[in-house]
Amino acid sequence: MKFIKNLSARQKWGYLFVFPWIIYFSVFLLYPILLSFKNSFLDINLLNPANASFVGFGNWLEIAGDFLFWRSMFNIIYNQLIFIIISFIIGLSFALLLNEVKSGGAVFRTIYFLPVITSITVAMIIFDFLSGPQGPVQSLLINLGILDKGIFWRFSKWLPMPILAVFNSWKWFGVQTIIFLGGLNSINPRLYEAADVDGAGWFKKLFSITIPLLKPQIVFVITINIINGLKMFTEVYMNFDLYGGPHHAGLTPVMYLYAKGFDKMMMGDAATIGVFLAAIIYILTMIELKLFNSNAEDGV
Amino acid sequence: MAGINMANKKQEINTLNVRMKKRRRVKQILVYGLLIVGAFFVMYPFIFMVMNSFKTGPEIMHHPNSLPDEISLRGYIGVFQSLNVFRLFLNTTFVATSVTIMSTIFSAMVAYGIIKTDIPGKKILFRIILGSLMIPEVILLVPRYMMMYTWEWINTYRVLIIPVAISAYNVFLLMQFMRQLEDSFLEAARIDGANEWQIFWKIAIPMSKPALSTVAILTFMGSWNDFLRPLLYIRDESLMTLQLALFQFKEAVPGQNLEQIWAATTMIAIPVVIIYLLLQKNFVKAFTGISLK
């Protein structure tokens, strides 16, 4: 009581202002996280939570030995490796190109950003038709003699993840282009002039000036990509059954969590996958912050 | 002798200049050429979508890449017959607008409270918000569903609105911005006898417009394009949002009515594209944190 009495009117208002956060944090963040940890030690069915039984580390051991879970982890890493490489090359290339033009750059930037604001649902429906065995892309490849016959890539063992990586590169490279362009704008042009005097070629300048000076942006983009990539769901949900198709080639960790929780109703297993993934994402975020704080000044 | 030398040099410099200019022009043409190729790859799927929405099913199958023989509205008519398009737009707009308004105002309030009102414990609150930024959403998926299930919030609008009515990321962005607001403005108003809410609403909010627009755009787009949450929580067609309805529609439409898929996709994609084109600088800044001239 004394505490409240000692507060100024401004501070009393201050507590009113932060009140929504306190409610939100306790009800929608803290409580569910605790529940998640608790559930990861229970055998619990959504429809019958009263009958939950304690299984210790049973769920954890089960997930650790679960082929499908590791297959989903493999898939997402496989996907991300390809996605990060392709989108980095495309994103940086278009940033370099845009950096060269004096007029019209804004028009191109606007166009390159279109896929970013389009929903995954819309983009995936178009992509689905374009990439299908009768779609224009495969027809073109057949006409050029690169393919013998149409491919049902969803049923293939290895193709789904690279193809989704191409889709995501198309969808997201615009963000990277703008971030890299922002970085390029801040590079002192004198550095390039000095390199010109030394007779450095285009590639030499790219690898000894541009890329080193873009390091903060590059680190930022790659870590954000990994963190977002681990959450992939809609892209695979729209293309495969809940277990990722005949070879599980389209299974991602979040979809496996969804399948465990909402198809099999095994909330304990699903919670365990959630906690496990969260731990990985958390560690990656920490690494990102560590890497980033050293460059806080030129951070994005 | 010297004169000839000079003249030679001048000529040399001249030809060098011409050559450099030529090289520069060739380079510019090459750069624009590549930019146009890129633009084509980005635009092609959209053009393809709009073009095919005006064809009939068989024409889409046989000539997907050509312009429509004649403009057919069968796709659009079909969509309006089998989907309550108006209702879907209304639902999605209602949900996304509510989330945006609530999240923007609540997040701004919290940011202001921590940065500008000097409350005991503000440092702890700041750290909690920073920590919350790092909470991956996957860990919340199952427990939140169980909460919503026991609260009987499944299949309501509020399940799509309340759990996202404030966000750590928005609070964080606004805190970063409000830190730069001059305290002297606020102090002057305080001396004039304004209470803290008036200062917040009449001074801090108008001065934070750039950050508020970023927060509003990101929140609105996030909610508008959300697929997972409606998928988890919404069962009734009358409550459905566009993205979920589009997905289910696509799964259900028989092959011979292909044009309906394209019409539905176009109708859902185009309004967002138009809003984006109107506000594109704000959009780009919201998504990348960078404002380019």
Short mmCIF file of N, CA and C in Angstrom, two decimals, chain A residues 3 7 10-11 13-18 20-21 24-25 27-29 31-33 35-37 39 44 46-47 94 97-98 100-103 108-119 121-122 125-126 128-130 134 136 170 173 175 178-179 181-182 185 233-234 237-238 254 257-258 262 267 270-271 274-275 277-278 281-282 285-286 289 300, chain B residues 27-28 31-32 34-36 38-39 41-46 48-49 61 65 106 109-110 112-114 116-120 128-129 132 134-136 138-149 151 163 166 168 190 196-197 200 221 225 227-228 231-232 243 246-247 250 258 261-262 265 268-269 272-273 276-277 280 283-284 287-288 290 292-293:
data_model
loop_
_atom_site.label_atom_id
_atom_site.label_comp_id
_atom_site.label_asym_id
_atom_site.label_seq_id
_atom_site.Cartn_x
_atom_site.Cartn_y
_atom_site.Cartn_z
N PHE A 3 3.78 1.42 -1.05
CA PHE A 3 4.43 1.48 -2.37
C PHE A 3 3.57 2.29 -3.34
N LEU A 7 3.96 6.39 -5.28
CA LEU A 7 4.09 6.57 -6.73
C LEU A 7 3.53 7.92 -7.16
N ARG A 10 2.14 10.01 -12.63
CA ARG A 10 2.69 9.50 -13.88
C ARG A 10 2.99 8.01 -13.78
N GLN A 11 3.57 7.62 -12.64
CA GLN A 11 3.92 6.20 -12.51
C GLN A 11 2.69 5.32 -12.38
N TRP A 13 -0.14 5.89 -13.85
CA TRP A 13 -0.54 5.70 -15.25
C TRP A 13 0.37 4.68 -15.92
N GLY A 14 1.66 4.78 -15.63
CA GLY A 14 2.63 3.88 -16.23
C GLY A 14 2.24 2.42 -16.03
N TYR A 15 1.83 2.08 -14.81
CA TYR A 15 1.43 0.69 -14.56
C TYR A 15 0.17 0.34 -15.33
N LEU A 16 -0.73 1.31 -15.47
CA LEU A 16 -1.92 1.03 -16.30
C LEU A 16 -1.51 0.73 -17.73
N PHE A 17 -0.53 1.50 -18.23
CA PHE A 17 -0.07 1.31 -19.61
C PHE A 17 0.52 -0.08 -19.83
N VAL A 18 1.31 -0.55 -18.87
CA VAL A 18 1.96 -1.85 -19.09
C VAL A 18 1.08 -3.03 -18.69
N PRO A 20 -1.69 -4.35 -19.99
CA PRO A 20 -2.02 -5.34 -21.03
C PRO A 20 -0.89 -6.35 -21.24
N TRP A 21 0.34 -5.89 -21.18
CA TRP A 21 1.45 -6.81 -21.39
C TRP A 21 1.52 -7.85 -20.28
N TYR A 24 -1.14 -10.38 -20.92
CA TYR A 24 -0.82 -11.18 -22.10
C TYR A 24 0.33 -12.13 -21.81
N PHE A 25 1.37 -11.59 -21.17
CA PHE A 25 2.54 -12.41 -20.91
C PHE A 25 2.20 -13.61 -20.03
N VAL A 27 -0.82 -15.00 -19.39
CA VAL A 27 -1.83 -15.93 -19.89
C VAL A 27 -1.41 -16.60 -21.19
N PHE A 28 -0.84 -15.83 -22.11
CA PHE A 28 -0.61 -16.39 -23.44
C PHE A 28 0.84 -16.76 -23.74
N LEU A 29 1.75 -16.43 -22.84
CA LEU A 29 3.14 -16.85 -23.07
C LEU A 29 3.64 -17.75 -21.95
N TYR A 31 2.19 -19.14 -19.20
CA TYR A 31 1.38 -20.32 -18.88
C TYR A 31 1.50 -21.41 -19.95
N PRO A 32 1.31 -21.07 -21.24
CA PRO A 32 1.46 -22.14 -22.25
C PRO A 32 2.85 -22.75 -22.28
N ILE A 33 3.89 -21.96 -22.01
CA ILE A 33 5.23 -22.55 -22.03
C ILE A 33 5.37 -23.56 -20.89
N LEU A 35 2.97 -25.15 -19.51
CA LEU A 35 2.10 -26.27 -19.89
C LEU A 35 2.81 -27.19 -20.88
N SER A 36 3.55 -26.57 -21.80
CA SER A 36 4.28 -27.33 -22.80
C SER A 36 5.29 -28.26 -22.15
N PHE A 37 6.07 -27.70 -21.21
CA PHE A 37 7.06 -28.52 -20.51
C PHE A 37 6.37 -29.64 -19.74
N ASN A 39 3.43 -31.00 -20.31
CA ASN A 39 2.87 -32.01 -21.21
C ASN A 39 3.92 -32.91 -21.82
N ILE A 44 -0.81 -37.67 -22.82
CA ILE A 44 -2.05 -36.93 -22.68
C ILE A 44 -2.78 -36.83 -24.00
N LEU A 46 -5.85 -35.04 -26.15
CA LEU A 46 -6.58 -33.78 -26.14
C LEU A 46 -8.01 -33.94 -25.67
N LEU A 47 -8.66 -35.01 -26.14
CA LEU A 47 -10.08 -35.16 -25.86
C LEU A 47 -10.33 -35.66 -24.45
N PHE A 94 20.57 -9.21 -57.42
CA PHE A 94 19.67 -8.13 -57.79
C PHE A 94 19.98 -6.86 -56.99
N LEU A 97 22.74 -5.35 -59.00
CA LEU A 97 22.22 -4.77 -60.24
C LEU A 97 21.50 -3.46 -59.95
N LEU A 98 20.64 -3.47 -58.91
CA LEU A 98 19.88 -2.25 -58.59
C LEU A 98 20.81 -1.12 -58.16
N GLU A 100 23.47 -0.40 -59.48
CA GLU A 100 24.14 0.16 -60.65
C GLU A 100 23.27 1.18 -61.38
N VAL A 101 21.95 1.13 -61.18
CA VAL A 101 21.08 1.97 -62.02
C VAL A 101 20.76 3.28 -61.30
N LYS A 102 20.63 4.31 -62.13
CA LYS A 102 20.33 5.62 -61.55
C LYS A 102 18.83 5.89 -61.54
N SER A 103 18.13 5.40 -62.56
CA SER A 103 16.68 5.64 -62.57
C SER A 103 15.95 4.33 -62.83
N PHE A 108 11.62 -1.55 -60.22
CA PHE A 108 12.04 -2.94 -60.09
C PHE A 108 11.92 -3.43 -58.65
N ARG A 109 12.30 -2.56 -57.72
CA ARG A 109 12.17 -2.96 -56.31
C ARG A 109 10.74 -3.30 -55.97
N THR A 110 9.83 -2.45 -56.46
CA THR A 110 8.41 -2.69 -56.19
C THR A 110 8.00 -4.05 -56.73
N ILE A 111 8.45 -4.37 -57.93
CA ILE A 111 8.07 -5.66 -58.54
C ILE A 111 8.67 -6.82 -57.75
N TYR A 112 9.95 -6.70 -57.39
CA TYR A 112 10.61 -7.83 -56.71
C TYR A 112 9.99 -8.10 -55.34
N PHE A 113 9.29 -7.12 -54.81
CA PHE A 113 8.71 -7.30 -53.49
C PHE A 113 7.31 -7.92 -53.55
N LEU A 114 6.73 -7.99 -54.75
CA LEU A 114 5.38 -8.52 -54.89
C LEU A 114 5.19 -9.89 -54.24
N PRO A 115 6.08 -10.86 -54.50
CA PRO A 115 5.85 -12.18 -53.89
C PRO A 115 5.87 -12.13 -52.36
N VAL A 116 6.62 -11.19 -51.80
CA VAL A 116 6.74 -11.13 -50.34
C VAL A 116 5.39 -10.84 -49.70
N ILE A 117 4.60 -9.96 -50.33
CA ILE A 117 3.33 -9.58 -49.71
C ILE A 117 2.20 -10.54 -50.10
N THR A 118 2.47 -11.43 -51.04
CA THR A 118 1.44 -12.39 -51.44
C THR A 118 1.40 -13.53 -50.43
N SER A 119 0.19 -14.02 -50.13
CA SER A 119 0.10 -15.09 -49.14
C SER A 119 0.68 -16.40 -49.70
N THR A 121 -0.59 -19.22 -49.47
CA THR A 121 -1.67 -19.99 -50.08
C THR A 121 -1.81 -19.64 -51.56
N VAL A 122 -1.93 -18.35 -51.84
CA VAL A 122 -2.07 -17.91 -53.23
C VAL A 122 -0.85 -18.31 -54.04
N ILE A 125 -0.65 -22.06 -54.79
CA ILE A 125 -1.60 -22.58 -55.78
C ILE A 125 -1.08 -22.30 -57.20
N ILE A 126 -0.56 -21.11 -57.41
CA ILE A 126 -0.01 -20.80 -58.74
C ILE A 126 1.19 -21.70 -59.02
N ASP A 128 2.00 -24.52 -57.80
CA ASP A 128 1.57 -25.90 -57.95
C ASP A 128 1.26 -26.20 -59.42
N PHE A 129 0.48 -25.30 -60.02
CA PHE A 129 0.11 -25.54 -61.42
C PHE A 129 1.32 -25.36 -62.34
N LEU A 130 2.11 -24.32 -62.07
CA LEU A 130 3.27 -24.04 -62.93
C LEU A 130 4.26 -25.19 -62.92
N GLN A 134 2.09 -31.22 -66.16
CA GLN A 134 1.55 -30.66 -67.40
C GLN A 134 1.71 -29.14 -67.45
N PRO A 136 3.58 -25.34 -67.55
CA PRO A 136 4.43 -24.74 -68.57
C PRO A 136 5.92 -24.93 -68.32
N TRP A 170 11.96 -17.69 -54.71
CA TRP A 170 11.15 -16.76 -55.51
C TRP A 170 10.34 -15.86 -54.58
N PHE A 173 13.20 -13.60 -51.99
CA PHE A 173 14.47 -12.94 -52.30
C PHE A 173 14.35 -11.42 -52.24
N VAL A 175 13.09 -9.46 -50.01
CA VAL A 175 13.48 -8.92 -48.70
C VAL A 175 15.01 -8.81 -48.63
N ILE A 178 16.47 -5.97 -50.74
CA ILE A 178 16.37 -4.64 -50.12
C ILE A 178 17.38 -4.50 -48.98
N ILE A 179 17.52 -5.54 -48.17
CA ILE A 179 18.46 -5.46 -47.05
C ILE A 179 19.90 -5.29 -47.57
N LEU A 181 20.73 -4.09 -50.47
CA LEU A 181 20.82 -2.78 -51.12
C LEU A 181 21.06 -1.69 -50.07
N GLY A 182 20.37 -1.81 -48.93
CA GLY A 182 20.61 -0.87 -47.84
C GLY A 182 22.07 -0.91 -47.40
N ASN A 185 24.34 0.71 -50.05
CA ASN A 185 24.28 2.18 -50.02
C ASN A 185 25.20 2.77 -48.97
N PHE A 233 5.57 -24.74 -42.52
CA PHE A 233 4.39 -25.58 -42.37
C PHE A 233 3.45 -25.48 -43.58
N THR A 234 2.94 -24.27 -43.83
CA THR A 234 1.91 -24.12 -44.87
C THR A 234 2.35 -24.68 -46.21
N TYR A 237 2.12 -28.44 -45.92
CA TYR A 237 0.74 -28.87 -45.66
C TYR A 237 -0.09 -28.83 -46.93
N MET A 238 0.15 -27.79 -47.75
CA MET A 238 -0.64 -27.65 -48.97
C MET A 238 -0.27 -28.68 -50.03
N VAL A 254 7.49 -29.01 -37.97
CA VAL A 254 6.23 -28.43 -37.50
C VAL A 254 5.03 -29.23 -38.01
N LEU A 257 4.77 -32.21 -35.83
CA LEU A 257 4.13 -31.81 -34.57
C LEU A 257 2.61 -31.75 -34.76
N TYR A 258 2.20 -31.15 -35.86
CA TYR A 258 0.78 -31.02 -36.16
C TYR A 258 0.14 -32.41 -36.29
N PHE A 262 -2.65 -33.22 -33.73
CA PHE A 262 -4.01 -33.01 -34.20
C PHE A 262 -4.53 -34.13 -35.08
N MET A 267 -0.93 -35.32 -27.50
CA MET A 267 -0.47 -33.99 -27.16
C MET A 267 0.89 -34.01 -26.46
N ALA A 270 3.51 -34.22 -29.18
CA ALA A 270 3.54 -32.97 -29.91
C ALA A 270 4.24 -31.89 -29.08
N ALA A 271 3.91 -31.85 -27.79
CA ALA A 271 4.54 -30.85 -26.92
C ALA A 271 6.05 -31.07 -26.87
N GLY A 274 7.58 -29.70 -29.86
CA GLY A 274 7.56 -28.24 -29.76
C GLY A 274 8.69 -27.73 -28.88
N VAL A 275 8.87 -28.35 -27.70
CA VAL A 275 9.92 -27.89 -26.79
C VAL A 275 11.29 -28.10 -27.43
N LEU A 277 12.11 -28.28 -30.69
CA LEU A 277 12.33 -27.31 -31.76
C LEU A 277 12.59 -25.93 -31.19
N ALA A 278 11.80 -25.57 -30.17
CA ALA A 278 11.97 -24.26 -29.57
C ALA A 278 13.38 -24.11 -29.01
N ILE A 281 15.66 -23.44 -31.92
CA ILE A 281 15.48 -22.07 -32.43
C ILE A 281 16.05 -21.07 -31.43
N TYR A 282 15.85 -21.35 -30.15
CA TYR A 282 16.34 -20.45 -29.12
C TYR A 282 17.87 -20.34 -29.17
N THR A 285 18.87 -18.35 -32.13
CA THR A 285 18.62 -16.92 -31.92
C THR A 285 19.71 -16.31 -31.07
N MET A 286 20.12 -17.06 -30.03
CA MET A 286 21.19 -16.57 -29.17
C MET A 286 22.46 -16.37 -29.95
N LEU A 289 22.16 -13.28 -31.96
CA LEU A 289 22.33 -12.05 -31.18
C LEU A 289 23.80 -11.81 -30.85
N VAL A 300 20.83 -3.90 -38.97
CA VAL A 300 19.70 -3.44 -39.78
C VAL A 300 18.55 -3.00 -38.89
N LYS B 27 27.18 -1.53 -70.42
CA LYS B 27 26.96 -2.07 -69.09
C LYS B 27 25.55 -1.75 -68.59
N GLN B 28 25.15 -0.49 -68.81
CA GLN B 28 23.81 -0.10 -68.37
C GLN B 28 22.73 -0.93 -69.05
N VAL B 31 22.67 -4.28 -67.51
CA VAL B 31 22.07 -4.25 -66.17
C VAL B 31 20.55 -4.19 -66.28
N TYR B 32 20.06 -3.28 -67.11
CA TYR B 32 18.61 -3.17 -67.26
C TYR B 32 18.01 -4.45 -67.84
N LEU B 34 19.07 -7.50 -67.40
CA LEU B 34 18.97 -8.51 -66.34
C LEU B 34 17.85 -8.17 -65.37
N LEU B 35 17.70 -6.88 -65.06
CA LEU B 35 16.63 -6.48 -64.14
C LEU B 35 15.27 -6.83 -64.74
N ILE B 36 15.15 -6.64 -66.07
CA ILE B 36 13.87 -6.95 -66.73
C ILE B 36 13.62 -8.45 -66.70
N GLY B 38 14.63 -10.50 -64.45
CA GLY B 38 14.20 -10.78 -63.08
C GLY B 38 12.75 -10.41 -62.87
N ALA B 39 12.38 -9.22 -63.36
CA ALA B 39 11.01 -8.76 -63.19
C ALA B 39 10.04 -9.73 -63.89
N PHE B 41 10.44 -12.99 -64.33
CA PHE B 41 10.28 -14.20 -63.52
C PHE B 41 9.37 -13.96 -62.31
N VAL B 42 9.45 -12.76 -61.76
CA VAL B 42 8.61 -12.46 -60.61
C VAL B 42 7.15 -12.29 -61.03
N MET B 43 6.94 -11.60 -62.17
CA MET B 43 5.59 -11.26 -62.58
C MET B 43 4.87 -12.43 -63.26
N TYR B 44 5.63 -13.29 -63.93
CA TYR B 44 5.03 -14.34 -64.74
C TYR B 44 3.93 -15.12 -64.02
N PRO B 45 4.19 -15.62 -62.79
CA PRO B 45 3.11 -16.37 -62.12
C PRO B 45 1.84 -15.55 -61.92
N PHE B 46 2.00 -14.25 -61.65
CA PHE B 46 0.82 -13.41 -61.45
C PHE B 46 0.06 -13.21 -62.76
N PHE B 48 0.17 -15.15 -65.31
CA PHE B 48 -0.38 -16.47 -65.62
C PHE B 48 -1.72 -16.68 -64.90
N MET B 49 -1.73 -16.29 -63.63
CA MET B 49 -2.93 -16.46 -62.81
C MET B 49 -4.09 -15.62 -63.37
N MET B 61 -6.12 -26.07 -69.77
CA MET B 61 -5.33 -27.29 -69.89
C MET B 61 -4.51 -27.31 -71.17
N ASN B 65 -0.45 -20.92 -71.55
CA ASN B 65 0.39 -19.72 -71.66
C ASN B 65 -0.12 -18.65 -72.59
N PHE B 106 -2.31 -1.43 -28.00
CA PHE B 106 -1.77 -2.05 -26.79
C PHE B 106 -0.24 -2.02 -26.78
N MET B 109 0.95 1.40 -26.00
CA MET B 109 0.75 1.72 -24.58
C MET B 109 1.88 1.13 -23.73
N VAL B 110 2.16 -0.13 -23.97
CA VAL B 110 3.19 -0.80 -23.18
C VAL B 110 4.55 -0.15 -23.42
N TYR B 112 5.19 2.86 -24.37
CA TYR B 112 5.20 4.18 -23.71
C TYR B 112 5.37 4.02 -22.20
N GLY B 113 4.63 3.09 -21.64
CA GLY B 113 4.70 2.87 -20.19
C GLY B 113 6.11 2.54 -19.75
N ILE B 114 6.81 1.72 -20.51
CA ILE B 114 8.15 1.31 -20.10
C ILE B 114 9.17 2.42 -20.36
N LYS B 116 8.62 5.83 -21.08
CA LYS B 116 8.40 7.23 -20.74
C LYS B 116 7.78 7.50 -19.37
N THR B 117 7.35 6.49 -18.62
CA THR B 117 6.69 6.85 -17.37
C THR B 117 7.54 6.56 -16.14
N ASP B 118 8.74 6.02 -16.34
CA ASP B 118 9.68 5.91 -15.24
C ASP B 118 9.14 5.09 -14.08
N ILE B 119 8.54 3.95 -14.36
CA ILE B 119 7.98 3.14 -13.29
C ILE B 119 9.05 2.24 -12.68
N PRO B 120 8.95 2.00 -11.38
CA PRO B 120 9.84 1.00 -10.79
C PRO B 120 9.60 -0.36 -11.46
N ILE B 128 11.96 -8.78 -19.88
CA ILE B 128 10.95 -9.82 -20.17
C ILE B 128 10.51 -9.70 -21.63
N ILE B 129 10.36 -8.48 -22.09
CA ILE B 129 9.94 -8.30 -23.49
C ILE B 129 11.02 -8.78 -24.45
N SER B 132 10.86 -12.41 -24.46
CA SER B 132 9.69 -12.93 -25.16
C SER B 132 9.87 -12.92 -26.67
N MET B 134 12.28 -13.88 -28.11
CA MET B 134 13.01 -15.08 -28.51
C MET B 134 12.21 -16.35 -28.31
N ILE B 135 10.96 -16.22 -27.86
CA ILE B 135 10.16 -17.43 -27.68
C ILE B 135 9.66 -17.90 -29.04
N PRO B 136 10.09 -19.06 -29.48
CA PRO B 136 9.62 -19.56 -30.76
C PRO B 136 8.15 -19.98 -30.66
N VAL B 138 6.48 -22.23 -32.08
CA VAL B 138 6.14 -23.66 -32.11
C VAL B 138 5.86 -24.21 -30.73
N ILE B 139 6.53 -23.65 -29.74
CA ILE B 139 6.34 -24.19 -28.39
C ILE B 139 4.95 -23.85 -27.86
N LEU B 140 4.32 -22.84 -28.45
CA LEU B 140 3.01 -22.40 -27.96
C LEU B 140 1.85 -23.12 -28.64
N LEU B 141 2.15 -23.74 -29.77
CA LEU B 141 1.10 -24.31 -30.62
C LEU B 141 0.18 -25.27 -29.86
N VAL B 142 0.77 -26.29 -29.26
CA VAL B 142 -0.03 -27.32 -28.59
C VAL B 142 -0.71 -26.79 -27.32
N PRO B 143 0.06 -26.14 -26.41
CA PRO B 143 -0.61 -25.70 -25.17
C PRO B 143 -1.68 -24.65 -25.43
N ARG B 144 -1.45 -23.75 -26.39
CA ARG B 144 -2.48 -22.76 -26.66
C ARG B 144 -3.74 -23.43 -27.20
N TYR B 145 -3.52 -24.44 -28.04
CA TYR B 145 -4.69 -25.14 -28.56
C TYR B 145 -5.48 -25.78 -27.41
N MET B 146 -4.73 -26.39 -26.48
CA MET B 146 -5.41 -27.03 -25.36
C MET B 146 -6.16 -26.01 -24.51
N MET B 147 -5.55 -24.84 -24.32
CA MET B 147 -6.23 -23.78 -23.58
C MET B 147 -7.52 -23.37 -24.29
N MET B 148 -7.39 -23.11 -25.59
CA MET B 148 -8.54 -22.66 -26.35
C MET B 148 -9.64 -23.72 -26.33
N TYR B 149 -9.19 -24.98 -26.34
CA TYR B 149 -10.14 -26.09 -26.34
C TYR B 149 -10.91 -26.13 -25.02
N TRP B 151 -11.28 -23.65 -22.92
CA TRP B 151 -12.07 -22.42 -22.77
C TRP B 151 -13.25 -22.37 -23.73
N PRO B 163 -5.47 -13.90 -28.71
CA PRO B 163 -4.10 -14.35 -28.43
C PRO B 163 -3.02 -13.59 -29.20
N ILE B 166 -1.57 -8.42 -28.83
CA ILE B 166 -0.39 -7.62 -28.48
C ILE B 166 0.79 -8.49 -28.87
N ALA B 168 5.23 -9.02 -28.59
CA ALA B 168 6.51 -8.57 -28.06
C ALA B 168 7.29 -7.82 -29.13
N ARG B 190 3.07 18.06 -19.57
CA ARG B 190 2.83 17.72 -18.17
C ARG B 190 2.67 18.99 -17.34
N GLU B 196 -1.31 11.67 -18.14
CA GLU B 196 -0.42 10.82 -18.92
C GLU B 196 -1.10 10.23 -20.15
N TRP B 197 -2.39 9.90 -20.01
CA TRP B 197 -3.10 9.33 -21.15
C TRP B 197 -3.20 10.35 -22.29
N PHE B 200 0.12 10.65 -23.93
CA PHE B 200 0.33 9.47 -24.79
C PHE B 200 -0.46 9.60 -26.08
N MET B 221 -0.77 -7.67 -42.29
CA MET B 221 -0.38 -8.68 -43.27
C MET B 221 -0.25 -10.05 -42.63
N ASN B 225 -2.72 -12.93 -44.01
CA ASN B 225 -2.13 -14.06 -44.72
C ASN B 225 -2.02 -15.32 -43.86
N PHE B 227 -2.42 -18.72 -42.13
CA PHE B 227 -3.08 -19.97 -42.57
C PHE B 227 -3.21 -20.94 -41.40
N LEU B 228 -2.14 -21.07 -40.61
CA LEU B 228 -2.11 -22.10 -39.58
C LEU B 228 -3.18 -21.89 -38.51
N LEU B 231 -6.64 -22.65 -39.70
CA LEU B 231 -6.70 -24.09 -39.93
C LEU B 231 -6.91 -24.85 -38.61
N LEU B 232 -6.20 -24.42 -37.58
CA LEU B 232 -6.33 -25.09 -36.29
C LEU B 232 -7.68 -24.84 -35.64
N GLN B 243 -7.73 -17.21 -46.68
CA GLN B 243 -6.65 -18.15 -47.02
C GLN B 243 -7.09 -19.60 -46.83
N LEU B 246 -9.71 -20.53 -49.44
CA LEU B 246 -9.09 -20.73 -50.76
C LEU B 246 -8.47 -22.12 -50.84
N PHE B 247 -7.76 -22.51 -49.78
CA PHE B 247 -7.12 -23.82 -49.77
C PHE B 247 -8.16 -24.93 -49.88
N LYS B 250 -9.73 -25.05 -53.32
CA LYS B 250 -8.83 -25.63 -54.31
C LYS B 250 -8.83 -27.16 -54.22
N LEU B 258 -11.45 -25.92 -63.40
CA LEU B 258 -10.15 -25.33 -63.10
C LEU B 258 -10.19 -23.81 -63.07
N ILE B 261 -10.62 -22.05 -59.78
CA ILE B 261 -9.47 -21.90 -58.87
C ILE B 261 -8.71 -20.62 -59.21
N TRP B 262 -8.52 -20.43 -60.52
CA TRP B 262 -7.76 -19.23 -60.93
C TRP B 262 -8.52 -17.96 -60.61
N THR B 265 -8.27 -17.42 -56.81
CA THR B 265 -6.91 -16.99 -56.44
C THR B 265 -6.69 -15.53 -56.83
N ILE B 268 -8.44 -13.09 -54.54
CA ILE B 268 -7.84 -12.97 -53.23
C ILE B 268 -6.49 -12.25 -53.30
N ALA B 269 -5.78 -12.45 -54.41
CA ALA B 269 -4.44 -11.85 -54.50
C ALA B 269 -4.49 -10.37 -54.85
N VAL B 272 -4.72 -7.26 -52.20
CA VAL B 272 -3.49 -7.05 -51.44
C VAL B 272 -2.46 -6.34 -52.32
N VAL B 273 -2.37 -6.77 -53.59
CA VAL B 273 -1.41 -6.16 -54.50
C VAL B 273 -1.73 -4.67 -54.66
N TYR B 276 -0.75 -2.80 -51.59
CA TYR B 276 0.71 -2.75 -51.57
C TYR B 276 1.23 -1.66 -52.51
N LEU B 277 0.68 -1.61 -53.72
CA LEU B 277 1.17 -0.62 -54.68
C LEU B 277 0.91 0.81 -54.19
N GLN B 280 3.55 1.26 -51.11
CA GLN B 280 4.68 0.33 -51.23
C GLN B 280 5.88 0.72 -50.39
N PHE B 283 5.38 -0.51 -46.97
CA PHE B 283 5.46 -1.97 -46.93
C PHE B 283 6.92 -2.42 -46.90
N VAL B 284 7.70 -1.88 -47.82
CA VAL B 284 9.09 -2.31 -47.91
C VAL B 284 9.81 -1.99 -46.60
N PHE B 287 8.78 -4.49 -43.83
CA PHE B 287 9.31 -5.86 -43.93
C PHE B 287 10.82 -5.93 -43.81
N THR B 288 11.53 -4.83 -44.12
CA THR B 288 12.99 -4.92 -44.13
C THR B 288 13.64 -3.99 -43.13
N ILE B 290 14.20 -0.99 -43.73
CA ILE B 290 15.03 -0.08 -44.51
C ILE B 290 14.13 0.82 -45.35
N LEU B 292 14.29 3.19 -48.52
CA LEU B 292 15.11 3.63 -49.65
C LEU B 292 14.41 4.77 -50.35
N LYS B 293 15.22 5.62 -50.97
CA LYS B 293 14.60 6.76 -51.66
C LYS B 293 13.87 6.29 -52.90
#
